[in-house]
Amino acid sequence: MAAKKQTTSKAAKKPKAKKASKKPAAKKAPKQSKAKKGKAKATARGGSVTGLDKSVEQFRESLERSVTLSRDRLQEVVDDAVKRGRMTRGDAEKMLSDLVKKGRRQTDSLLKELERLVKQARREVGGRAEPVRKQATQAARSARKKLR
């Protein structure tokens, strides 16, 4: 029983440290890309993130993941590898043509996506501008009638 009294008295004398004190100070929020900041601003203003915003963000991410190399630079690297004996001329030519084909396919796919986004943006802008355009046309008509 005496042992129990000692442990309880120690607990009464020394309060345990809080776990929160072991954690580092408040962490800074991670940096956001410009696209995400723009999205945050749009939602903060009361606007909503549209499908177009998401598509543009996905397109931007696709561009960020891609790498552009000129065919000439690739040819130099492959020629150097052949010269050093690292690969045969036939393998080098096949590799280079495969890389170029894949790059062209990727470029075509990105361009198609960009064209789709531009069409969608035009439709959205046109749809939003339509009521204003009609109102301006009506105002111009009534102004002309008053002048006659």
CSV table of C-alpha atoms in Angstrom, one decimal:
chain,number,residue,atom,x,y,z
A,1,MET,CA,0.0,0.0,0.0
A,2,ALA,CA,2.9,2.3,0.7
A,3,ALA,CA,4.1,1.9,-2.8
A,4,LYS,CA,0.8,3.0,-4.1
A,5,LYS,CA,0.9,6.1,-2.0
A,6,GLN,CA,4.3,7.0,-3.3
A,7,THR,CA,3.2,6.7,-7.0
A,8,THR,CA,0.1,8.7,-6.4
A,9,SER,CA,2.0,11.4,-4.5
A,10,LYS,CA,4.6,11.6,-7.4
A,11,ALA,CA,1.7,12.1,-9.8
A,12,ALA,CA,0.3,14.8,-7.7
A,13,LYS,CA,3.7,16.6,-7.4
A,14,LYS,CA,4.8,16.3,-11.0
A,15,PRO,CA,2.1,16.9,-13.6
A,16,LYS,CA,2.8,15.1,-16.9
A,17,ALA,CA,3.8,17.2,-19.8
A,18,LYS,CA,1.2,17.7,-22.5
A,19,LYS,CA,1.7,15.9,-25.8
A,20,ALA,CA,1.1,19.1,-27.7
A,21,SER,CA,4.3,20.6,-26.4
A,22,LYS,CA,6.3,17.9,-28.2
A,23,LYS,CA,4.8,18.8,-31.5
A,24,PRO,CA,6.6,21.5,-33.6
A,25,ALA,CA,5.1,24.9,-34.0
A,26,ALA,CA,2.2,25.4,-36.4
A,27,LYS,CA,3.2,24.3,-39.9
A,28,LYS,CA,2.9,26.6,-42.8
A,29,ALA,CA,0.3,25.7,-45.4
A,30,PRO,CA,1.9,24.1,-48.4
A,31,LYS,CA,2.5,26.3,-51.4
A,32,GLN,CA,-0.2,26.2,-54.0
A,33,SER,CA,0.3,26.4,-57.7
A,34,LYS,CA,-1.1,29.4,-59.5
A,35,ALA,CA,-4.0,27.3,-60.8
A,36,LYS,CA,-5.0,26.2,-57.4
A,37,LYS,CA,-4.7,29.7,-56.0
A,38,GLY,CA,-7.0,30.9,-58.8
A,39,LYS,CA,-9.5,28.2,-58.0
A,40,ALA,CA,-9.4,29.1,-54.3
A,41,LYS,CA,-10.1,32.7,-55.3
A,42,ALA,CA,-13.0,31.7,-57.5
A,43,THR,CA,-14.6,29.7,-54.8
A,44,ALA,CA,-13.9,32.4,-52.2
A,45,ARG,CA,-15.7,35.0,-54.4
A,46,GLY,CA,-18.8,32.8,-54.4
A,47,GLY,CA,-18.1,31.4,-57.8
A,48,SER,CA,-17.9,27.7,-58.4
A,49,VAL,CA,-15.2,25.7,-60.1
A,50,THR,CA,-16.5,24.7,-63.5
A,51,GLY,CA,-15.7,21.7,-65.6
A,52,LEU,CA,-13.6,24.0,-67.8
A,53,ASP,CA,-11.4,25.0,-64.8
A,54,LYS,CA,-10.8,21.4,-64.0
A,55,SER,CA,-10.0,20.6,-67.7
A,56,VAL,CA,-7.6,23.5,-67.9
A,57,GLU,CA,-5.9,22.3,-64.7
A,58,GLN,CA,-5.6,18.8,-66.1
A,59,PHE,CA,-4.2,20.1,-69.4
A,60,ARG,CA,-1.6,22.2,-67.5
A,61,GLU,CA,-0.6,19.1,-65.5
A,62,SER,CA,-0.2,17.2,-68.7
A,63,LEU,CA,2.1,19.9,-70.0
A,64,GLU,CA,4.1,20.0,-66.8
A,65,ARG,CA,4.7,16.2,-67.0
A,66,SER,CA,5.9,16.3,-70.6
A,67,VAL,CA,9.4,17.0,-71.8
A,68,THR,CA,10.3,18.5,-75.1
A,69,LEU,CA,13.5,17.4,-76.9
A,70,SER,CA,14.4,18.3,-80.4
A,71,ARG,CA,14.9,15.6,-83.0
A,72,ASP,CA,18.4,17.0,-83.7
A,73,ARG,CA,19.4,16.7,-80.0
A,74,LEU,CA,18.1,13.2,-79.8
A,75,GLN,CA,20.1,12.3,-83.0
A,76,GLU,CA,23.3,13.7,-81.4
A,77,VAL,CA,22.9,11.6,-78.3
A,78,VAL,CA,22.1,8.4,-80.3
A,79,ASP,CA,25.0,9.1,-82.7
A,80,ASP,CA,27.3,9.5,-79.7
A,81,ALA,CA,26.1,6.2,-78.2
A,82,VAL,CA,26.8,4.4,-81.5
A,83,LYS,CA,30.2,6.0,-81.8
A,84,ARG,CA,31.2,4.8,-78.3
A,85,GLY,CA,29.9,1.3,-79.2
A,86,ARG,CA,27.1,1.4,-76.6
A,87,MET,CA,24.5,0.4,-79.2
A,88,THR,CA,24.3,-0.7,-82.8
A,89,ARG,CA,23.2,1.7,-85.6
A,90,GLY,CA,20.1,-0.3,-86.3
A,91,ASP,CA,19.0,-0.2,-82.7
A,92,ALA,CA,19.7,3.5,-82.5
A,93,GLU,CA,17.6,4.3,-85.5
A,94,LYS,CA,14.7,2.1,-84.3
A,95,MET,CA,14.8,3.7,-80.9
A,96,LEU,CA,14.9,7.2,-82.3
A,97,SER,CA,12.0,6.6,-84.7
A,98,ASP,CA,10.0,5.1,-81.8
A,99,LEU,CA,10.7,8.1,-79.6
A,100,VAL,CA,9.7,10.5,-82.4
A,101,LYS,CA,6.5,8.6,-83.1
A,102,LYS,CA,5.5,8.5,-79.4
A,103,GLY,CA,6.3,12.2,-79.1
A,104,ARG,CA,4.1,13.1,-82.1
A,105,ARG,CA,1.2,11.1,-80.8
A,106,GLN,CA,1.5,12.8,-77.4
A,107,THR,CA,1.7,16.2,-79.1
A,108,ASP,CA,-1.4,15.4,-81.2
A,109,SER,CA,-3.3,14.3,-78.2
A,110,LEU,CA,-2.4,17.5,-76.3
A,111,LEU,CA,-3.4,19.7,-79.2
A,112,LYS,CA,-6.7,17.9,-79.5
A,113,GLU,CA,-7.3,18.5,-75.8
A,114,LEU,CA,-6.4,22.1,-76.2
A,115,GLU,CA,-8.8,22.6,-79.1
A,116,ARG,CA,-11.6,20.9,-77.1
A,117,LEU,CA,-10.9,23.3,-74.1
A,118,VAL,CA,-10.9,26.3,-76.4
A,119,LYS,CA,-14.3,25.3,-77.9
A,120,GLN,CA,-15.7,24.7,-74.5
A,121,ALA,CA,-14.5,28.1,-73.3
A,122,ARG,CA,-16.0,29.8,-76.3
A,123,ARG,CA,-19.4,28.1,-75.6
A,124,GLU,CA,-19.3,29.1,-72.0
A,125,VAL,CA,-18.3,32.7,-72.7
A,126,GLY,CA,-20.8,33.0,-75.5
A,127,GLY,CA,-23.5,31.6,-73.2
A,128,ARG,CA,-22.7,34.2,-70.5
A,129,ALA,CA,-22.5,37.1,-72.9
A,130,GLU,CA,-25.7,36.3,-74.8
A,131,PRO,CA,-28.1,38.0,-72.4
A,132,VAL,CA,-25.9,41.1,-72.3
A,133,ARG,CA,-25.6,41.2,-76.0
A,134,LYS,CA,-29.5,41.0,-76.4
A,135,GLN,CA,-29.9,43.8,-73.9
A,136,ALA,CA,-27.4,46.0,-75.6
A,137,THR,CA,-29.1,45.3,-79.0
A,138,GLN,CA,-32.5,46.2,-77.6
A,139,ALA,CA,-31.1,49.4,-76.0
A,140,ALA,CA,-29.5,50.4,-79.3
A,141,ARG,CA,-32.9,49.8,-81.1
A,142,SER,CA,-34.8,51.9,-78.6
A,143,ALA,CA,-32.2,54.7,-78.8
A,144,ARG,CA,-32.5,54.7,-82.6
A,145,LYS,CA,-36.3,55.0,-82.4
A,146,LYS,CA,-36.1,57.9,-80.0
A,147,LEU,CA,-33.7,59.7,-82.4
A,148,ARG,CA,-36.1,59.4,-85.4
